[in-house]
Short mmCIF file of C-alpha atoms in Angstrom, two decimals:
data_model
loop_
_atom_site.label_atom_id
_atom_site.label_comp_id
_atom_site.label_asym_id
_atom_site.label_seq_id
_atom_site.Cartn_x
_atom_site.Cartn_y
_atom_site.Cartn_z
CA UNK A 91 55.04 17.35 91.99
CA UNK A 92 56.56 19.26 94.79
CA UNK A 93 60.10 19.21 95.41
CA UNK A 94 60.64 17.18 98.83
CA UNK A 95 63.82 18.71 99.30
CA UNK A 96 64.01 20.27 102.99
CA UNK A 97 64.02 23.59 103.22
CA UNK A 98 66.87 25.39 105.27
CA UNK A 99 66.46 28.47 107.33
CA UNK A 100 69.26 30.67 106.35
CA UNK A 101 69.56 31.58 110.11
CA UNK A 102 69.82 28.57 111.44
CA UNK A 103 70.64 25.27 109.91
CA UNK A 104 70.11 21.96 111.35
CA UNK A 105 72.62 19.11 111.30
CA UNK A 106 70.30 16.89 110.00
CA UNK A 107 68.19 19.34 107.49
CA UNK A 108 72.44 19.49 106.02
CA UNK A 109 73.12 15.88 106.15
CA UNK A 110 69.95 15.13 103.88
CA UNK A 111 70.87 17.99 101.48
CA UNK A 112 74.44 16.46 101.15
CA UNK A 113 73.14 13.08 100.27
CA UNK A 114 70.44 14.30 98.18
CA UNK A 115 73.33 16.11 95.84
CA UNK A 116 75.84 12.51 96.28
CA UNK A 117 72.54 10.64 95.03
CA UNK A 118 72.10 12.84 91.87
CA UNK A 119 75.52 13.08 91.57
CA UNK A 120 75.40 8.93 91.25
CA UNK A 121 72.61 9.43 88.45
CA UNK A 122 73.49 11.36 86.20
CA UNK A 123 74.19 9.31 83.09
CA UNK A 124 76.63 11.72 81.45
CA UNK A 125 79.21 15.00 81.89
CA UNK A 126 76.04 17.30 81.12
CA UNK A 127 73.89 15.84 83.07
CA UNK A 128 76.79 15.90 85.85
CA UNK A 129 77.17 19.22 84.84
CA UNK A 130 73.71 20.28 85.47
CA UNK A 131 74.11 19.05 89.28
CA UNK A 132 77.50 20.83 90.04
CA UNK A 133 75.73 24.16 89.11
CA UNK A 134 72.92 23.63 90.95
CA UNK A 135 74.81 22.82 93.92
CA UNK A 136 77.54 24.94 93.38
CA UNK A 137 76.53 27.53 91.12
CA UNK A 138 75.98 31.15 92.53
CA UNK A 139 72.48 29.90 92.97
CA UNK A 140 73.25 26.93 93.93
CA UNK A 141 72.35 25.19 97.43
CA UNK A 142 75.43 25.18 98.48
CA UNK A 143 76.79 28.28 97.71
CA UNK A 144 73.61 29.53 99.38
CA UNK A 145 74.23 27.85 102.41
CA UNK A 146 77.51 29.72 102.33
CA UNK A 147 76.24 32.54 101.65
CA UNK A 148 74.28 33.13 105.32
CA UNK A 149 77.43 32.84 106.98
CA UNK A 150 78.00 36.18 106.85
CA UNK A 151 74.54 37.25 108.98
CA UNK A 152 75.58 34.68 111.17
CA UNK A 153 76.98 35.29 114.95
CA UNK A 154 80.88 34.44 115.39
CA UNK A 155 80.39 31.00 117.26
CA UNK A 156 77.28 29.69 115.05
CA UNK A 157 79.37 31.03 111.81
CA UNK A 158 82.66 28.75 113.53
CA UNK A 159 79.72 25.92 113.86
CA UNK A 160 77.93 25.55 111.25
CA UNK A 161 80.76 27.53 108.82
CA UNK A 162 82.64 24.29 109.11
CA UNK A 163 79.93 21.83 108.04
CA UNK A 164 78.91 23.55 105.05
CA UNK A 165 82.26 23.67 104.26
CA UNK A 166 83.04 19.77 104.84
CA UNK A 167 79.21 19.32 102.59
CA UNK A 168 81.36 20.81 99.58
CA UNK A 169 84.06 18.88 100.23
CA UNK A 170 82.08 15.85 99.67
CA UNK A 171 80.29 17.42 97.01
CA UNK A 172 83.06 18.61 95.07
CA UNK A 173 85.19 15.33 95.31
CA UNK A 174 81.98 13.34 94.42
CA UNK A 175 81.90 15.39 91.05
CA UNK A 176 85.47 14.81 90.35
CA UNK A 177 85.09 11.16 91.42
CA UNK A 178 82.02 10.54 88.62
CA UNK A 179 83.46 13.10 86.18
CA UNK A 180 86.52 10.80 85.87
CA UNK A 181 83.60 7.42 85.55
CA UNK A 182 82.04 9.27 82.91
CA UNK A 183 84.85 9.79 80.98
CA UNK A 184 86.50 6.51 81.12
CA UNK A 185 82.96 5.16 79.49
CA UNK A 186 82.80 8.10 77.20
CA UNK A 187 86.32 7.13 75.77
CA UNK A 188 85.51 3.17 75.79
CA UNK A 189 82.23 3.74 73.45
CA UNK A 190 84.51 5.58 71.75
CA UNK A 191 86.58 3.24 71.58
CA UNK A 192 84.16 0.36 71.06
CA UNK A 193 82.65 2.59 67.72
CA UNK A 194 85.81 3.04 66.12
CA UNK A 195 87.58 0.01 66.00
CA UNK A 196 90.49 -0.01 64.16
CA UNK A 197 91.76 -2.72 61.95
CA UNK A 198 95.08 -4.48 63.04
CA UNK A 199 95.08 -6.99 59.79
CA UNK A 200 95.62 -3.94 57.41
CA UNK A 201 98.94 -4.53 55.55
CA UNK A 202 102.28 -2.43 57.21
CA UNK A 203 103.44 0.36 55.42
CA UNK A 204 105.80 -0.22 52.44
CA UNK A 205 109.52 0.26 53.93
CA UNK A 206 111.33 2.81 53.20
CA UNK A 207 114.21 1.03 51.26
CA UNK A 208 111.37 -0.25 48.94
CA UNK A 209 109.15 2.37 48.44
CA UNK A 210 111.21 4.15 45.72
CA UNK A 211 111.46 2.90 42.25
CA UNK A 212 113.81 2.72 39.26
CA UNK A 213 113.42 4.54 36.43
CA UNK A 214 111.87 2.31 33.58
CA UNK A 215 114.89 3.74 30.92
CA UNK A 216 117.32 3.48 34.12
CA UNK A 217 115.73 -0.38 33.88
CA UNK A 218 115.95 -0.92 30.65
CA UNK A 219 119.78 0.49 30.23
CA UNK A 220 120.47 -2.19 32.61
CA UNK A 221 118.76 -4.97 30.85
CA UNK A 222 120.55 -4.34 26.96
CA UNK A 223 123.96 -3.92 28.99
CA UNK A 224 122.88 -7.14 30.83
CA UNK A 225 122.58 -8.75 27.21
CA UNK A 226 125.58 -7.35 25.17
CA UNK A 227 127.36 -8.06 28.17
CA UNK A 228 126.65 -11.60 27.93
CA UNK A 229 127.61 -11.34 24.17
CA UNK A 230 131.46 -10.03 25.24
CA UNK A 231 130.65 -6.46 24.22
CA UNK A 232 132.25 -3.23 26.28
CA UNK A 233 130.63 -0.20 27.27
CA UNK A 234 131.83 2.73 25.93
CA UNK A 235 131.16 5.89 26.84
CA UNK A 236 131.59 9.76 25.48
CA UNK A 237 130.73 13.69 26.18
CA UNK A 238 127.75 15.09 25.51
CA UNK A 239 129.01 18.32 24.63
CA UNK A 240 131.13 17.65 21.00
CA UNK A 241 133.03 19.23 18.11
CA UNK A 242 131.64 19.10 14.91
CA UNK A 243 134.27 16.78 13.88
CA UNK A 244 133.67 14.28 15.68
CA UNK A 245 129.81 14.64 15.34
CA UNK A 246 129.49 15.18 11.92
CA UNK A 247 132.70 14.94 9.64
CA UNK A 248 134.47 12.25 10.29
CA UNK A 249 131.30 10.36 10.37
CA UNK A 250 130.89 11.37 6.94
CA UNK A 251 128.58 13.91 7.22
CA UNK A 252 129.35 16.19 4.65
CA UNK A 253 129.54 20.09 4.76
CA UNK A 254 125.77 21.46 3.93
CA UNK A 255 124.20 18.09 5.13
CA UNK A 256 120.70 18.64 6.71
CA UNK A 257 122.18 17.32 9.72
CA UNK A 258 123.92 20.40 10.52
CA UNK A 259 121.32 22.98 10.41
CA UNK A 260 120.80 24.83 12.94
CA UNK A 261 116.88 23.81 13.32
CA UNK A 262 118.42 20.22 13.78
CA UNK A 263 120.83 20.25 16.16
CA UNK A 264 121.53 22.61 19.66
CA UNK A 265 124.92 24.57 18.95
CA UNK A 266 126.81 26.65 21.38
CA UNK A 267 127.55 30.30 20.43
CA UNK A 268 130.75 30.10 18.20
CA UNK A 269 134.27 30.74 19.39
CA UNK A 270 136.59 33.13 18.20
CA UNK A 271 137.83 30.86 15.45
CA UNK A 272 134.35 30.50 14.12
CA UNK A 273 134.14 26.78 15.35
CA UNK A 274 130.96 25.45 17.26
CA UNK A 275 130.29 23.20 20.08
CA UNK A 276 126.99 21.29 20.01
CA UNK A 277 124.55 18.70 22.00
CA UNK A 278 125.73 15.22 20.05
CA UNK A 279 122.94 14.25 17.93
CA UNK A 280 123.85 10.53 18.46
CA UNK A 281 126.00 8.63 20.46
CA UNK A 282 128.05 7.86 17.36
CA UNK A 283 130.66 10.25 18.18
CA UNK A 284 131.29 7.44 20.59
CA UNK A 285 132.27 5.09 18.22
CA UNK A 286 134.87 7.93 16.90
CA UNK A 287 136.18 7.97 20.19
CA UNK A 288 136.60 4.31 20.59
CA UNK A 289 138.25 4.08 17.33
CA UNK A 290 140.79 6.79 17.57
CA UNK A 291 141.80 5.45 20.70
CA UNK A 292 141.64 1.54 20.52
CA UNK A 293 143.36 -0.90 18.21
CA UNK A 294 140.70 -3.97 16.35
CA UNK A 295 139.24 -5.70 17.44
CA UNK A 296 137.01 -3.69 19.04
CA UNK A 297 133.39 -4.67 20.43
CA UNK A 298 131.73 -1.92 22.95
CA UNK A 299 128.08 -0.61 22.78
CA UNK A 300 127.95 3.02 23.65
CA UNK A 301 124.41 4.77 25.72
CA UNK A 302 124.14 7.05 26.10
CA UNK A 303 121.72 10.46 26.09
CA UNK A 304 121.47 12.91 22.97
CA UNK A 305 120.27 15.87 21.70
CA UNK A 306 117.83 17.18 18.70
CA UNK A 307 115.52 20.01 18.58
CA UNK A 308 112.42 17.79 17.59
CA UNK A 309 108.98 17.21 20.13
CA UNK A 310 106.04 15.44 19.89
CA UNK A 311 104.60 12.41 21.17
CA UNK A 312 107.16 9.87 19.68
CA UNK A 313 110.13 12.31 19.70
CA UNK A 314 112.00 14.85 22.61
CA UNK A 315 114.78 16.89 22.38
CA UNK A 316 116.52 15.19 24.57
CA UNK A 317 116.38 10.99 24.45
CA UNK A 318 118.80 8.15 25.02
CA UNK A 319 120.53 5.76 22.45
CA UNK A 320 122.37 2.84 22.39
CA UNK A 321 124.88 1.90 19.63
CA UNK A 322 126.94 -0.67 18.48
CA UNK A 323 130.05 -1.11 16.95
CA UNK A 324 132.15 -4.51 16.02
CA UNK A 325 135.06 -3.79 14.03
CA UNK A 326 137.59 -6.76 12.78
CA UNK A 327 139.04 -8.40 9.65
CA UNK A 328 136.63 -10.45 8.87
CA UNK A 329 133.30 -9.32 10.23
CA UNK A 330 130.33 -9.33 8.22
CA UNK A 331 126.47 -8.95 8.07
CA UNK A 332 125.61 -12.56 9.32
CA UNK A 333 127.18 -11.68 11.96
CA UNK A 334 124.91 -8.88 12.76
CA UNK A 335 121.91 -10.07 11.72
CA UNK A 336 123.28 -12.35 14.73
CA UNK A 337 123.84 -9.81 17.19
CA UNK A 338 120.03 -8.09 16.36
CA UNK A 339 118.64 -11.65 16.73
CA UNK A 340 119.71 -12.60 19.91
CA UNK A 341 118.85 -8.87 21.42
CA UNK A 342 115.68 -8.80 20.19
CA UNK A 343 114.60 -12.39 21.96
CA UNK A 344 116.32 -11.81 24.77
CA UNK A 345 115.21 -8.14 25.72
CA UNK A 346 111.56 -8.83 24.45
CA UNK A 347 111.82 -12.35 26.35
CA UNK A 348 110.30 -14.56 23.50
CA UNK A 349 111.96 -18.11 22.00
CA UNK A 350 111.55 -16.59 18.38
CA UNK A 351 111.56 -13.16 16.41
CA UNK A 352 111.70 -12.89 12.51
CA UNK A 353 113.41 -10.14 11.54
CA UNK A 354 113.34 -8.41 7.68
CA UNK A 355 116.55 -6.45 6.96
CA UNK A 356 115.32 -3.04 4.59
CA UNK A 357 117.89 -0.98 2.34
CA UNK A 358 118.52 2.10 3.66
CA UNK A 359 120.83 5.05 3.43
CA UNK A 360 123.13 6.57 6.64
CA UNK A 361 126.25 8.67 5.75
CA UNK A 362 128.02 6.74 7.97
CA UNK A 363 127.64 3.35 6.97
CA UNK A 364 127.49 1.24 3.72
CA UNK A 365 124.94 -1.05 2.65
CA UNK A 366 122.58 0.53 5.03
CA UNK A 367 119.37 -1.47 6.19
CA UNK A 368 116.90 -0.89 8.57
CA UNK A 369 115.52 -3.77 10.80
CA UNK A 370 112.18 -4.60 11.08
CA UNK A 371 110.95 -7.45 13.44
CA UNK A 372 107.53 -9.38 13.02
CA UNK A 373 104.79 -8.51 15.81
CA UNK A 374 101.19 -8.51 16.44
CA UNK A 375 99.55 -5.04 16.69
CA UNK A 376 96.37 -5.33 19.39
CA UNK A 377 94.02 -2.55 20.73
CA UNK A 378 96.41 -2.00 23.35
CA UNK A 379 99.64 -3.77 23.07
CA UNK A 380 102.07 -5.12 20.89
CA UNK A 381 103.41 -8.72 20.65
CA UNK A 382 106.65 -9.93 19.51
CA UNK A 383 107.59 -13.23 17.67
CA UNK A 384 103.57 -13.73 16.43
CA UNK A 385 101.04 -12.17 14.35
CA UNK A 386 101.66 -10.72 10.18
CA UNK A 387 102.59 -6.93 11.18
CA UNK A 388 106.17 -5.13 11.02
CA UNK A 389 107.16 -2.84 13.15
CA UNK A 390 110.94 -1.12 12.41
CA UNK A 391 112.95 -0.61 15.40
CA UNK A 392 116.85 0.26 14.68
CA UNK A 393 118.76 1.14 11.90
CA UNK A 394 122.38 -0.54 11.26
CA UNK A 395 125.24 -0.98 8.31
CA UNK A 396 128.84 -1.99 7.88
CA UNK A 397 130.84 0.81 8.51
CA UNK A 398 131.72 3.55 5.62
CA UNK A 399 135.34 3.04 4.35
CA UNK A 400 135.38 6.91 4.52
CA UNK A 401 134.83 6.81 8.64
CA UNK A 402 137.45 3.96 8.98
CA UNK A 403 139.93 6.63 7.22
CA UNK A 404 139.01 9.27 9.24
CA UNK A 405 140.01 7.46 12.36
CA UNK A 406 142.72 6.17 11.61
CA UNK A 407 141.70 3.10 10.12
CA UNK A 408 142.27 1.01 7.29
CA UNK A 409 139.61 -0.33 5.13
CA UNK A 410 141.60 -2.42 2.75
CA UNK A 411 142.09 -4.72 6.07
CA UNK A 412 139.70 -3.87 8.67
CA UNK A 413 135.55 -3.85 8.27
CA UNK A 414 133.26 -3.52 11.02
CA UNK A 415 129.37 -3.04 11.63
CA UNK A 416 127.37 -0.46 13.69
CA UNK A 417 123.93 -0.42 14.67
CA UNK A 418 121.90 2.28 16.61
CA UNK A 419 118.93 2.11 18.23
CA UNK A 420 116.76 4.40 20.55
CA UNK A 421 116.27 3.18 24.64
CA UNK A 422 113.08 5.27 25.35
CA UNK A 423 111.59 3.67 21.65
CA UNK A 424 112.12 0.11 22.50
CA UNK A 425 111.23 0.77 26.86
CA UNK A 426 107.48 2.42 24.91
CA UNK A 427 107.22 -0.95 23.51
CA UNK A 428 107.94 -3.72 25.59
CA UNK A 429 106.40 -1.79 28.60
CA UNK A 430 103.47 -0.41 27.24
CA UNK A 431 103.55 2.92 27.18
CA UNK A 432 101.78 5.47 24.97
CA UNK A 433 103.75 8.55 24.41
CA UNK A 434 107.28 8.96 25.09
CA UNK A 435 106.82 12.40 26.45
CA UNK A 436 105.93 10.82 29.78
CA UNK A 437 109.19 9.27 29.93
CA UNK A 438 110.72 13.05 31.05
CA UNK A 439 107.73 13.99 32.90
CA UNK A 440 107.75 14.23 37.04
CA UNK A 441 104.67 11.99 37.90
CA UNK A 442 105.33 10.04 40.74
CA UNK A 443 101.91 8.03 40.03
CA UNK A 444 103.52 7.04 36.70
CA UNK A 445 106.51 6.17 38.07
CA UNK A 446 104.88 4.57 40.36
CA UNK A 447 103.07 2.18 38.10
CA UNK A 448 105.71 2.01 35.21
CA UNK A 449 108.60 1.53 37.51
CA UNK A 450 110.35 -0.87 39.26
CA UNK A 451 110.93 -1.45 42.70
CA UNK A 452 115.20 -1.44 43.75
CA UNK A 453 115.32 -5.09 43.99
CA UNK A 454 114.23 -6.16 41.00
CA UNK A 455 117.99 -6.30 39.20
CA UNK A 456 117.74 -7.67 35.51
CA UNK A 457 119.68 -10.64 34.90
CA UNK A 458 119.54 -13.24 31.92
CA UNK A 459 119.24 -16.19 34.41
CA UNK A 460 116.29 -15.05 36.34
CA UNK A 461 114.51 -12.67 33.50
CA UNK A 462 114.79 -9.31 32.79
CA UNK A 463 111.86 -8.28 33.74
CA UNK A 464 110.61 -10.74 36.21
#
């Protein structure tokens, strides 16, 4: 095939030939199917060796009168080609965008992101803290709190821990450096000092629970150096173990959200109670879970007993007039039992994935009426 485009003499350009060239270029522009083809047409017409550029290069060899006439015609043709190129480029870009949008569709039915006000999670320990507070408050208990840093007297002596007791050893307790008088402050090993402070500051009847952080030199799958306890204390003139059993029974039913819990009380020893008891509840152990209120297994969950007369005396109460009972349990431990957590240490790791799995939404407020964990 031969190129049928007109061959223009460099010295003289006929208007019909220029018009034919312009028409041919405009036709090529209109036929360009994409931006690459359009760029090829532009280079062929306006590039350094393009047909229109070649005509513009001949103007220097023409006489002034001819340059004036034919230069104007060539520039008009160049302007027409430039405008056509720009218009066609806009059309091709719009078509390419439409094709891309059609190929990359967006599913507008996807759910919206969770509002920031609901994106956070309440830590399971905070949730369980609120759960047990709601249960005991419904029974008429007040909440008592005390400092994490305690004296040896409140943490041990007034609780009937004699000198030389193993709990006073350095490897069991976090002690601060000795003061000038030789005394040492320590991180409390239980929340029992709050019971001491309550008995020293209030007159019976006393009904309080003492939740809070406690510290011991211990770390493994079921122990951490810092953990949480809740202890209860009742002091009155007629308190007895029957009252204690009923309180613990009702608490376990409400907390584990079951209709019935069978409990077993076993003799034990604690310096601050006499008699002392450990409490087991009936359960069924499965491969990945524990169910309460059924089965033939038993699980220890807390220790309790009648407050030792020596403790009452140390706190300024007459043991011949008043008697009471106390109990204590680990908040972390009962949280693990209720919500199926495998490792106590995970409660203290900063893993947002774990918190998203086990955590509670901010508006999931525990209530006895609506179900604690509903």
